[in-house]
Tab-separated table of C-alpha atoms in Angstrom:
chain	number	residue	atom	x	y	z
T	1	UNK	CA	86.752	76.505	87.100
T	2	UNK	CA	90.121	77.893	86.197
T	3	UNK	CA	92.074	76.512	82.635
T	4	UNK	CA	95.312	74.482	83.245
T	5	UNK	CA	99.010	75.055	80.966
T	6	UNK	CA	101.903	73.673	80.922
T	7	UNK	CA	105.723	74.980	79.070
T	8	UNK	CA	107.634	73.252	77.005
T	9	UNK	CA	110.851	74.407	76.281
T	10	UNK	CA	113.619	74.218	73.346
T	11	UNK	CA	117.607	75.576	73.598
T	12	UNK	CA	118.944	77.654	75.291
T	13	UNK	CA	118.916	79.680	78.798
T	14	UNK	CA	118.078	82.532	77.526
T	15	UNK	CA	115.103	80.666	76.230
T	16	UNK	CA	114.583	78.754	80.515
T	17	UNK	CA	114.515	81.975	81.241
T	18	UNK	CA	111.773	83.350	79.047
T	19	UNK	CA	109.739	80.202	79.711
T	20	UNK	CA	109.698	81.089	83.875
T	21	UNK	CA	108.775	84.580	82.239
T	22	UNK	CA	105.675	82.979	80.646
T	23	UNK	CA	104.868	80.744	83.045
T	24	UNK	CA	104.623	83.994	85.141
T	25	UNK	CA	102.543	85.924	83.163
T	26	UNK	CA	100.097	82.836	83.070
T	27	UNK	CA	99.498	82.718	86.653
T	28	UNK	CA	99.051	86.347	86.868
T	29	UNK	CA	96.331	85.768	84.204
T	30	UNK	CA	94.245	83.181	86.454
T	31	UNK	CA	95.733	79.940	84.509
T	32	UNK	CA	96.785	77.266	87.055
T	33	UNK	CA	100.108	75.047	86.092
T	34	UNK	CA	99.158	71.866	84.818
T	35	UNK	CA	99.482	68.304	87.836
T	36	UNK	CA	101.646	66.022	85.792
T	37	UNK	CA	99.839	63.813	83.855
T	38	UNK	CA	96.787	65.185	83.472
T	39	UNK	CA	95.745	67.195	80.129
T	40	UNK	CA	96.812	70.719	79.955
T	41	UNK	CA	94.101	73.163	78.756
T	42	UNK	CA	96.891	75.031	77.175
T	43	UNK	CA	100.227	73.970	76.090
T	44	UNK	CA	102.493	76.713	75.167
T	45	UNK	CA	105.941	75.328	72.853
T	46	UNK	CA	109.390	78.024	74.040
T	47	UNK	CA	111.114	77.381	70.818
T	48	UNK	CA	114.476	77.484	69.188
T	49	UNK	CA	115.771	77.679	65.891
T	50	UNK	CA	119.302	76.631	66.279
T	51	UNK	CA	119.524	73.325	65.264
T	52	UNK	CA	117.653	71.917	62.677
T	53	UNK	CA	116.669	68.847	65.800
T	54	UNK	CA	114.268	71.688	67.886
T	55	UNK	CA	112.074	72.704	64.245
T	56	UNK	CA	111.200	68.577	63.716
T	57	UNK	CA	110.795	68.460	67.829
T	58	UNK	CA	107.931	70.896	67.255
T	59	UNK	CA	106.416	70.029	64.306
T	60	UNK	CA	106.304	65.975	66.410
T	61	UNK	CA	104.691	67.260	68.571
T	62	UNK	CA	102.073	70.044	66.725
T	63	UNK	CA	101.403	66.924	65.353
T	64	UNK	CA	101.152	64.584	68.133
T	65	UNK	CA	98.663	67.559	70.000
T	66	UNK	CA	95.800	67.508	66.554
T	67	UNK	CA	94.057	64.968	67.653
T	68	UNK	CA	93.868	65.855	71.105
T	69	UNK	CA	93.245	69.479	70.297
T	70	UNK	CA	90.445	68.292	67.475
T	71	UNK	CA	88.326	66.330	70.190
T	72	UNK	CA	88.422	69.414	72.542
T	73	UNK	CA	88.293	72.885	70.575
T	74	UNK	CA	88.927	74.828	73.743
T	75	UNK	CA	92.071	73.313	74.137
T	76	UNK	CA	94.851	76.277	72.913
T	77	UNK	CA	97.867	76.205	71.755
T	78	UNK	CA	100.687	79.044	70.951
T	79	UNK	CA	104.317	79.251	69.952
T	80	UNK	CA	107.198	81.479	70.009
T	81	UNK	CA	110.681	82.580	70.701
T	82	UNK	CA	113.177	81.838	68.405
T	83	UNK	CA	111.887	79.633	65.483
T	84	UNK	CA	107.934	81.453	65.425
T	85	UNK	CA	109.769	84.804	65.198
T	86	UNK	CA	111.963	83.345	62.091
T	87	UNK	CA	108.957	81.294	60.566
T	88	UNK	CA	105.652	83.111	61.578
T	89	UNK	CA	102.266	82.512	59.388
T	90	UNK	CA	104.519	79.255	58.320
T	91	UNK	CA	103.822	77.918	61.826
T	92	UNK	CA	100.109	78.357	60.670
T	93	UNK	CA	100.434	76.707	56.852
T	94	UNK	CA	101.825	73.822	58.595
T	95	UNK	CA	99.816	73.199	61.572
T	96	UNK	CA	96.923	75.568	60.826
T	97	UNK	CA	94.933	74.910	64.557
T	98	UNK	CA	97.553	76.805	66.135
T	99	UNK	CA	95.751	79.102	67.676
T	100	UNK	CA	98.488	81.846	69.126
T	101	UNK	CA	102.096	82.759	67.500
T	102	UNK	CA	104.631	85.239	69.353
T	103	UNK	CA	107.831	86.206	69.172
T	104	UNK	CA	110.866	87.022	71.284
T	105	UNK	CA	110.644	90.430	71.896
T	106	UNK	CA	106.890	90.011	72.607
T	107	UNK	CA	106.375	87.454	75.379
T	108	UNK	CA	104.745	89.804	77.805
T	109	UNK	CA	101.643	89.808	75.309
T	110	UNK	CA	100.801	85.809	75.312
T	111	UNK	CA	97.703	86.047	77.640
T	112	UNK	CA	96.166	89.466	75.524
T	113	UNK	CA	96.909	87.055	72.420
T	114	UNK	CA	95.488	83.795	73.586
T	115	UNK	CA	92.289	85.876	75.296
T	116	UNK	CA	92.363	87.339	72.005
T	117	UNK	CA	92.070	84.149	69.872
T	118	UNK	CA	89.162	82.557	72.404
T	119	UNK	CA	87.536	85.364	72.363
T	120	UNK	CA	88.018	85.747	68.263
T	121	UNK	CA	87.562	81.980	67.536
T	122	UNK	CA	90.633	82.776	65.175
T	123	UNK	CA	94.541	81.981	65.020
T	124	UNK	CA	96.483	85.067	66.011
T	125	UNK	CA	99.574	86.254	64.639
T	126	UNK	CA	101.681	88.780	66.360
T	127	UNK	CA	105.660	89.177	65.606
T	128	UNK	CA	107.204	92.605	67.251
T	129	UNK	CA	110.739	92.988	65.373
T	130	UNK	CA	112.354	95.266	68.544
T	131	UNK	CA	112.453	94.491	72.232
T	132	UNK	CA	109.114	95.539	74.584
T	133	UNK	CA	110.445	94.775	77.485
T	134	UNK	CA	113.023	92.773	79.086
T	135	UNK	CA	112.301	89.044	80.053
T	136	UNK	CA	113.458	89.947	84.320
T	137	UNK	CA	111.215	92.976	84.122
T	138	UNK	CA	108.365	90.557	83.677
T	139	UNK	CA	106.676	88.453	86.702
T	140	UNK	CA	107.800	85.012	86.752
T	141	UNK	CA	107.200	81.507	87.491
T	142	UNK	CA	110.463	80.339	88.461
T	143	UNK	CA	111.488	76.466	88.280
T	144	UNK	CA	113.827	76.299	91.371
T	145	UNK	CA	113.312	77.885	94.831
T	146	UNK	CA	117.153	78.608	95.552
T	147	UNK	CA	118.608	79.021	92.101
T	148	UNK	CA	117.742	81.776	88.751
T	149	UNK	CA	118.984	82.879	85.980
T	150	UNK	CA	119.096	87.153	85.625
T	151	UNK	CA	119.189	88.262	81.891
T	152	UNK	CA	122.159	91.136	81.491
T	153	UNK	CA	121.112	91.868	78.093
T	154	UNK	CA	119.281	90.807	75.449
T	155	UNK	CA	119.986	90.555	71.708
T	156	UNK	CA	123.852	90.284	69.869
T	157	UNK	CA	126.103	92.083	67.517
T	158	UNK	CA	127.960	89.517	66.147
T	159	UNK	CA	127.985	87.531	62.640
T	160	UNK	CA	128.603	84.590	63.276
T	161	UNK	CA	128.240	82.955	59.654
T	162	UNK	CA	126.566	79.511	61.276
T	163	UNK	CA	124.258	81.749	63.635
T	164	UNK	CA	120.556	82.858	63.127
T	165	UNK	CA	120.236	84.118	67.254
T	166	UNK	CA	120.857	88.375	65.532
T	167	UNK	CA	119.143	87.922	63.096
T	168	UNK	CA	115.750	86.975	65.725
T	169	UNK	CA	116.681	88.189	68.926
T	170	UNK	CA	118.095	91.685	67.222
T	171	UNK	CA	121.047	93.848	68.479
T	172	UNK	CA	122.279	94.080	72.084
T	173	UNK	CA	120.037	96.002	74.858
T	174	UNK	CA	122.282	96.040	77.681
T	175	UNK	CA	119.672	96.485	81.010
T	176	UNK	CA	120.756	99.029	83.837
T	177	UNK	CA	123.459	97.690	86.169
T	178	UNK	CA	121.151	99.135	88.994
T	179	UNK	CA	117.984	97.069	87.764
T	180	UNK	CA	120.664	94.028	87.535
T	181	UNK	CA	121.606	94.104	91.118
T	182	UNK	CA	117.468	94.984	91.604
T	183	UNK	CA	116.129	92.226	90.533
T	184	UNK	CA	119.485	90.184	92.681
T	185	UNK	CA	119.185	91.342	96.300
T	186	UNK	CA	115.090	90.969	95.159
T	187	UNK	CA	116.209	87.180	94.780
T	188	UNK	CA	117.821	86.705	97.749
T	189	UNK	CA	115.246	87.740	99.670
T	190	UNK	CA	112.836	85.575	98.322
T	191	UNK	CA	115.622	82.749	99.452
T	192	UNK	CA	117.639	82.536	96.348
T	193	UNK	CA	121.347	81.581	96.715
T	194	UNK	CA	122.704	81.030	93.721
T	195	UNK	CA	122.315	82.985	90.480
T	196	UNK	CA	123.537	82.243	86.743
T	197	UNK	CA	123.459	86.788	84.983
T	198	UNK	CA	122.510	85.109	81.204
T	199	UNK	CA	123.418	87.257	78.052
T	200	UNK	CA	123.612	86.299	74.480
T	201	UNK	CA	127.028	87.188	74.211
T	202	UNK	CA	126.966	87.492	78.187
T	203	UNK	CA	130.672	89.149	78.841
T	204	UNK	CA	130.335	92.213	76.041
T	205	UNK	CA	128.107	93.858	78.866
T	206	UNK	CA	128.301	97.751	78.639
T	207	UNK	CA	128.062	97.696	74.869
T	208	UNK	CA	125.810	99.552	74.620
T	209	UNK	CA	126.878	102.400	77.285
T	210	UNK	CA	130.372	102.160	75.630
T	211	UNK	CA	131.997	100.104	79.133
T	212	UNK	CA	134.464	97.473	78.448
T	213	UNK	CA	134.711	96.895	81.923
T	214	UNK	CA	131.208	96.590	82.773
T	215	UNK	CA	130.956	93.139	83.642
T	216	UNK	CA	133.636	92.680	85.920
T	217	UNK	CA	132.188	95.624	87.547
T	218	UNK	CA	128.698	94.183	88.054
T	219	UNK	CA	130.750	90.636	88.032
T	220	UNK	CA	132.124	92.914	91.474
T	221	UNK	CA	128.776	94.280	93.197
T	222	UNK	CA	127.160	90.801	92.925
T	223	UNK	CA	129.832	89.570	95.458
T	224	UNK	CA	129.151	92.037	97.623
T	225	UNK	CA	125.532	91.039	97.847
T	226	UNK	CA	124.315	89.607	101.634
T	227	UNK	CA	123.754	85.058	101.661
T	228	UNK	CA	123.720	85.574	97.758
T	229	UNK	CA	126.053	82.459	97.746
T	230	UNK	CA	127.169	81.279	94.161
T	231	UNK	CA	127.630	83.333	91.246
T	232	UNK	CA	127.725	81.933	87.634
T	233	UNK	CA	127.732	83.643	84.239
T	234	UNK	CA	126.619	81.854	80.239
T	235	UNK	CA	128.196	82.810	77.854
T	236	UNK	CA	131.237	84.571	77.386
T	237	UNK	CA	133.096	85.011	74.153
T	238	UNK	CA	136.903	84.877	73.446
T	239	UNK	CA	136.770	88.181	71.752
T	240	UNK	CA	135.342	90.355	74.794
T	241	UNK	CA	136.595	88.367	76.986
T	242	UNK	CA	139.045	91.032	79.328
T	243	UNK	CA	141.620	89.933	82.308
T	244	UNK	CA	139.648	92.259	85.132
T	245	UNK	CA	137.075	89.492	84.912
T	246	UNK	CA	139.645	86.234	85.404
T	247	UNK	CA	141.006	88.942	88.309
T	248	UNK	CA	137.563	89.312	89.530
T	249	UNK	CA	136.966	85.395	89.729
T	250	UNK	CA	139.896	84.176	91.248
T	251	UNK	CA	139.344	87.218	94.335
T	252	UNK	CA	135.765	87.019	94.612
T	253	UNK	CA	134.298	84.233	97.047
T	254	UNK	CA	131.106	83.823	95.697
T	255	UNK	CA	131.953	83.663	91.873
T	256	UNK	CA	132.454	80.237	90.864
T	257	UNK	CA	135.695	78.870	89.012
T	258	UNK	CA	134.139	77.585	86.445
T	259	UNK	CA	134.172	79.323	82.646
T	260	UNK	CA	131.947	78.189	80.086
T	261	UNK	CA	133.419	79.442	76.520
T	262	UNK	CA	132.000	78.333	73.183
T	263	UNK	CA	135.443	77.234	70.844
T	264	UNK	CA	133.067	76.397	67.840
T	265	UNK	CA	136.488	74.954	66.009
T	266	UNK	CA	139.986	74.439	66.355
T	267	UNK	CA	141.316	75.368	63.683
T	268	UNK	CA	141.800	78.970	62.387
T	269	UNK	CA	140.956	78.679	59.206
T	270	UNK	CA	137.245	77.161	59.821
T	271	UNK	CA	137.299	80.369	62.620
T	272	UNK	CA	137.680	82.141	59.704
T	273	UNK	CA	134.932	80.991	57.489
T	274	UNK	CA	132.523	80.940	60.839
T	275	UNK	CA	133.385	85.049	61.269
T	276	UNK	CA	134.178	83.778	65.367
T	277	UNK	CA	136.797	86.959	64.951
T	278	UNK	CA	139.035	85.040	67.536
T	279	UNK	CA	141.692	82.588	66.634
T	280	UNK	CA	143.265	79.180	68.113
T	281	UNK	CA	145.472	80.954	69.897
T	282	UNK	CA	144.059	83.709	72.005
T	283	UNK	CA	141.769	81.713	73.277
T	284	UNK	CA	144.376	79.042	74.307
T	285	UNK	CA	146.321	82.006	76.073
T	286	UNK	CA	141.960	83.215	77.995
T	287	UNK	CA	142.471	79.451	79.178
T	288	UNK	CA	146.710	79.346	80.672
T	289	UNK	CA	145.334	83.090	82.378
T	290	UNK	CA	142.497	81.539	83.872
T	291	UNK	CA	144.226	78.696	85.306
T	292	UNK	CA	147.176	80.583	86.563
T	293	UNK	CA	144.506	82.567	88.330
T	294	UNK	CA	142.464	79.876	89.340
T	295	UNK	CA	144.302	76.385	89.319
T	296	UNK	CA	141.315	74.728	89.987
T	297	UNK	CA	139.121	76.387	87.572
T	298	UNK	CA	137.567	74.008	85.107
T	299	UNK	CA	136.054	74.301	81.638
T	300	UNK	CA	133.784	73.950	79.367
T	301	UNK	CA	133.421	74.304	75.847
T	302	UNK	CA	130.569	74.065	72.907
T	303	UNK	CA	132.224	72.706	69.556
T	304	UNK	CA	130.765	72.317	65.652
T	305	UNK	CA	131.469	70.131	63.619
T	306	UNK	CA	131.186	70.004	59.991
T	307	UNK	CA	131.324	73.252	59.366
T	308	UNK	CA	130.942	73.894	55.656
T	309	UNK	CA	134.818	73.465	53.971
T	310	UNK	CA	136.039	71.541	56.911
T	311	UNK	CA	138.557	69.576	56.525
T	312	UNK	CA	140.185	66.077	58.026
T	313	UNK	CA	143.358	69.015	59.087
T	314	UNK	CA	140.224	71.394	60.227
T	315	UNK	CA	138.879	68.411	62.305
T	316	UNK	CA	142.019	67.149	64.036
T	317	UNK	CA	143.130	71.254	64.282
T	318	UNK	CA	139.790	70.420	66.964
T	319	UNK	CA	141.331	67.660	67.775
T	320	UNK	CA	143.974	68.212	69.221
T	321	UNK	CA	143.011	71.706	70.662
T	322	UNK	CA	140.771	69.919	73.050
T	323	UNK	CA	143.701	67.559	74.113
T	324	UNK	CA	145.118	70.704	75.033
T	325	UNK	CA	142.917	72.519	75.934
T	326	UNK	CA	141.230	69.823	78.919
T	327	UNK	CA	137.673	70.343	78.637
T	328	UNK	CA	135.761	69.097	81.623
T	329	UNK	CA	133.290	68.894	78.957
T	330	UNK	CA	132.330	69.709	75.224
T	331	UNK	CA	128.961	70.672	74.164
T	332	UNK	CA	129.314	68.569	70.379
T	333	UNK	CA	126.278	69.649	67.764
T	334	UNK	CA	126.776	68.159	63.607
T	335	UNK	CA	126.335	71.690	61.643
T	336	UNK	CA	123.488	71.564	59.826
T	337	UNK	CA	121.923	74.342	57.587
T	338	UNK	CA	120.072	77.521	58.839
T	339	UNK	CA	118.241	79.110	56.226
T	340	UNK	CA	119.041	82.657	56.386
T	341	UNK	CA	122.031	82.116	57.617
T	342	UNK	CA	125.616	83.139	55.389
T	343	UNK	CA	127.105	79.850	56.582
T	344	UNK	CA	123.891	77.938	54.576
T	345	UNK	CA	125.322	79.051	51.153
T	346	UNK	CA	128.135	78.108	51.354
T	347	UNK	CA	130.100	75.657	49.198
T	348	UNK	CA	131.878	72.275	49.824
T	349	UNK	CA	129.155	71.551	52.488
T	350	UNK	CA	130.253	68.608	54.624
T	351	UNK	CA	128.450	65.231	53.179
T	352	UNK	CA	126.414	63.984	56.470
T	353	UNK	CA	127.884	61.022	56.212
T	354	UNK	CA	131.243	62.366	57.275
T	355	UNK	CA	130.077	64.369	59.358
T	356	UNK	CA	128.449	61.751	61.884
T	357	UNK	CA	131.988	59.937	61.766
T	358	UNK	CA	133.964	63.061	63.003
T	359	UNK	CA	130.951	63.752	65.586
T	360	UNK	CA	131.618	59.888	66.931
T	361	UNK	CA	135.006	60.195	67.172
T	362	UNK	CA	135.231	63.913	68.839
T	363	UNK	CA	132.612	62.342	70.975
T	364	UNK	CA	134.447	59.493	71.866
T	365	UNK	CA	138.260	61.578	72.624
T	366	UNK	CA	136.373	64.054	74.730
T	367	UNK	CA	134.867	61.247	76.647
T	368	UNK	CA	138.477	60.217	77.648
T	369	UNK	CA	139.354	63.145	78.149
T	370	UNK	CA	137.028	64.147	81.162
T	371	UNK	CA	137.068	60.977	82.643
T	372	UNK	CA	140.967	61.811	82.922
T	373	UNK	CA	139.853	65.556	84.287
T	374	UNK	CA	137.232	64.203	86.560
T	375	UNK	CA	139.262	61.051	88.699
T	376	UNK	CA	142.516	63.906	88.911
T	377	UNK	CA	139.999	64.573	91.416
T	378	UNK	CA	139.608	61.492	93.582
T	379	UNK	CA	140.273	62.176	97.168
T	380	UNK	CA	139.585	65.909	96.514
T	381	UNK	CA	137.179	67.759	99.247
T	382	UNK	CA	134.451	69.438	97.046
T	383	UNK	CA	131.626	71.956	98.463
T	384	UNK	CA	128.122	71.188	96.706
T	385	UNK	CA	124.914	72.615	96.093
T	386	UNK	CA	122.098	70.146	95.755
T	387	UNK	CA	119.915	70.189	93.198
T	388	UNK	CA	116.351	69.271	93.771
T	389	UNK	CA	116.572	67.340	89.479
T	390	UNK	CA	116.982	63.606	90.220
T	391	UNK	CA	119.066	61.724	87.573
T	392	UNK	CA	117.257	59.640	85.583
T	393	UNK	CA	118.889	56.514	88.393
T	394	UNK	CA	119.573	58.581	91.426
T	395	UNK	CA	116.197	56.786	92.704
T	396	UNK	CA	117.174	52.826	91.611
T	397	UNK	CA	121.100	53.600	93.259
T	398	UNK	CA	119.732	55.473	96.184
T	399	UNK	CA	121.750	58.136	95.751
T	400	UNK	CA	120.996	62.564	95.666
T	401	UNK	CA	122.567	65.016	93.648
T	402	UNK	CA	124.746	68.904	93.698
T	403	UNK	CA	127.052	70.063	91.648
T	404	UNK	CA	129.973	71.296	92.886
T	405	UNK	CA	131.567	74.703	92.703
T	406	UNK	CA	133.112	74.158	89.155
T	407	UNK	CA	129.883	73.478	87.831
T	408	UNK	CA	130.397	69.638	87.382
T	409	UNK	CA	127.640	67.183	88.263
T	410	UNK	CA	128.149	64.874	92.150
T	411	UNK	CA	126.180	61.766	92.938
T	412	UNK	CA	126.538	61.258	97.194
T	413	UNK	CA	124.346	58.591	99.176
T	414	UNK	CA	120.838	58.844	99.232
T	415	UNK	CA	120.525	58.507	103.550
T	416	UNK	CA	121.932	62.507	103.466
T	417	UNK	CA	120.184	65.127	105.686
T	418	UNK	CA	120.467	67.038	103.281
T	419	UNK	CA	117.344	69.205	101.244
T	420	UNK	CA	117.372	70.578	96.963
T	421	UNK	CA	118.696	73.890	98.372
T	422	UNK	CA	121.934	72.771	100.984
T	423	UNK	CA	125.361	72.569	100.476
T	424	UNK	CA	127.129	69.345	101.493
T	425	UNK	CA	130.781	69.073	101.645
T	426	UNK	CA	132.026	65.603	99.591
T	427	UNK	CA	135.274	63.919	100.021
T	428	UNK	CA	135.584	61.960	95.551
T	429	UNK	CA	135.762	58.825	96.030
T	430	UNK	CA	135.431	58.192	92.024
T	431	UNK	CA	134.641	59.551	88.937
T	432	UNK	CA	133.089	58.589	85.416
T	433	UNK	CA	132.967	61.395	82.078
T	434	UNK	CA	129.922	62.707	83.259
T	435	UNK	CA	130.040	62.752	86.917
T	436	UNK	CA	131.637	62.457	90.087
T	437	UNK	CA	131.006	59.667	92.762
T	438	UNK	CA	131.552	61.017	96.911
T	439	UNK	CA	130.786	60.087	99.788
T	440	UNK	CA	129.495	63.261	102.651
T	441	UNK	CA	131.548	64.315	105.198
T	442	UNK	CA	129.248	67.937	106.210
T	443	UNK	CA	126.166	68.992	106.148
T	444	UNK	CA	125.626	72.802	105.593
T	445	UNK	CA	121.494	73.729	105.952
T	446	UNK	CA	120.856	76.754	103.524
T	447	UNK	CA	118.588	79.526	103.394
T	448	UNK	CA	118.036	77.690	100.260
T	449	UNK	CA	117.025	74.462	101.531
T	450	UNK	CA	114.160	76.006	103.249
T	451	UNK	CA	112.435	77.919	101.401
T	452	UNK	CA	112.880	74.831	98.631
T	453	UNK	CA	111.416	72.786	101.623
T	454	UNK	CA	108.757	75.599	102.017
T	455	UNK	CA	108.041	74.399	98.278
T	456	UNK	CA	107.433	71.536	98.510
T	457	UNK	CA	105.576	71.791	100.844
T	458	UNK	CA	102.662	73.754	99.573
T	459	UNK	CA	101.756	70.988	97.160
T	460	UNK	CA	102.331	70.343	93.547
T	461	UNK	CA	101.715	73.433	92.079
T	462	UNK	CA	105.046	74.113	90.563
T	463	UNK	CA	105.273	73.276	86.679
T	464	UNK	CA	107.959	71.527	85.422
T	465	UNK	CA	109.001	74.078	82.012
T	466	UNK	CA	107.984	71.171	80.139
T	467	UNK	CA	105.382	69.413	78.844
T	468	UNK	CA	103.929	66.440	80.558
T	469	UNK	CA	102.909	63.230	79.931
T	470	UNK	CA	99.305	64.482	77.456
T	471	UNK	CA	96.650	61.897	77.953
T	472	UNK	CA	95.842	60.457	74.436
T	473	UNK	CA	92.118	60.716	72.686
T	474	UNK	CA	90.498	57.233	73.557
T	475	UNK	CA	88.552	55.553	70.566
T	476	UNK	CA	85.371	57.314	71.644
T	477	UNK	CA	86.460	60.279	71.397
């Protein structure tokens, strides 16, 4: 009987993309995705190293698996991703029962390493310092039948003092445009109607071959692909953001009016200490030009609270900028020391209690802004792509969920005949800080809905890219 696997993913969209490749590689090697609620024979952790809680989560889950592994020595555990690239042998010192440790540059080696560990009955570590394959060239088990990630580059040339990702993912490597478009067309042929272009610094695409306009040109060519209904991208850097990208967004119907652009801090002094290579005036200038070209666009961001040396004045500058920017959502993070980063050894580390207070203040401040932004949409009409992911309260409240063109979550009546992957035209009737409430005006069937329905009829063969409910060993075991 074929062995089963589960993949748990921590971190960014790039990790989710890699996890789809990990699942595809295991499929190709003859393993099967575990059925929800059953014990997997192979558990793979695809890790993040950006925030401290990712470390804690990994080692907590490894401790949970220790007695299960002891009761079943044939079970295998693999750890990959950024934390594996960073910690390498430390993982085996903390959890010697782990079978395989692999890095960000050699995802494709996982099946061979698992088999070698099984035959030799010895843990395997393989960490490459240079990229073996672009993730998108590997087989994939995609989480969604109708939406997909497409990697345009890997690595990053920036030197932000709080970030360890360039060290772990390496310098930026760009895929040839022809390869990217070939993958997008293949996905559309399979029924995908929405793609998200991914890169650690996605709008720097072209830096390796010296073409500053390459990203805008790529977006424009995606707009010419018949059957591709929606194009998104994450995450651009303000330093590399150019007006030709705004022009393409405004004039290309399938490029969505949403921009996720990390701010990190509203204080120019802190931005300088972070080595972010732009200042608040440039950032706000980009937002002004985006909204001038697309008044209906929504903008989301990332913000770090409590960077070393952050004063009350610096924090107030962040609050003031969020008020001015009117983000529809901001993903806020408490600064935590990442070993190996310049910020980790900076003086004037902000006390944890103060970081916590500022985080709460910023969160509450942004909640009010988000609520105001969303309430201004009441009475408007939006087209949403129905999601296959059920919200925590969707079933209890008899509602379906979708994503609007501008990337906002919207709930509507579950009596709708719309399938995941279909479009619905909705009138917004109410709003909260996190989502919109709407009534359905029209249901538009799509190829995306068709392929989702076909996949669903095949039975429970998809993996959730998250750890299943693991069976705890009985007292007898």
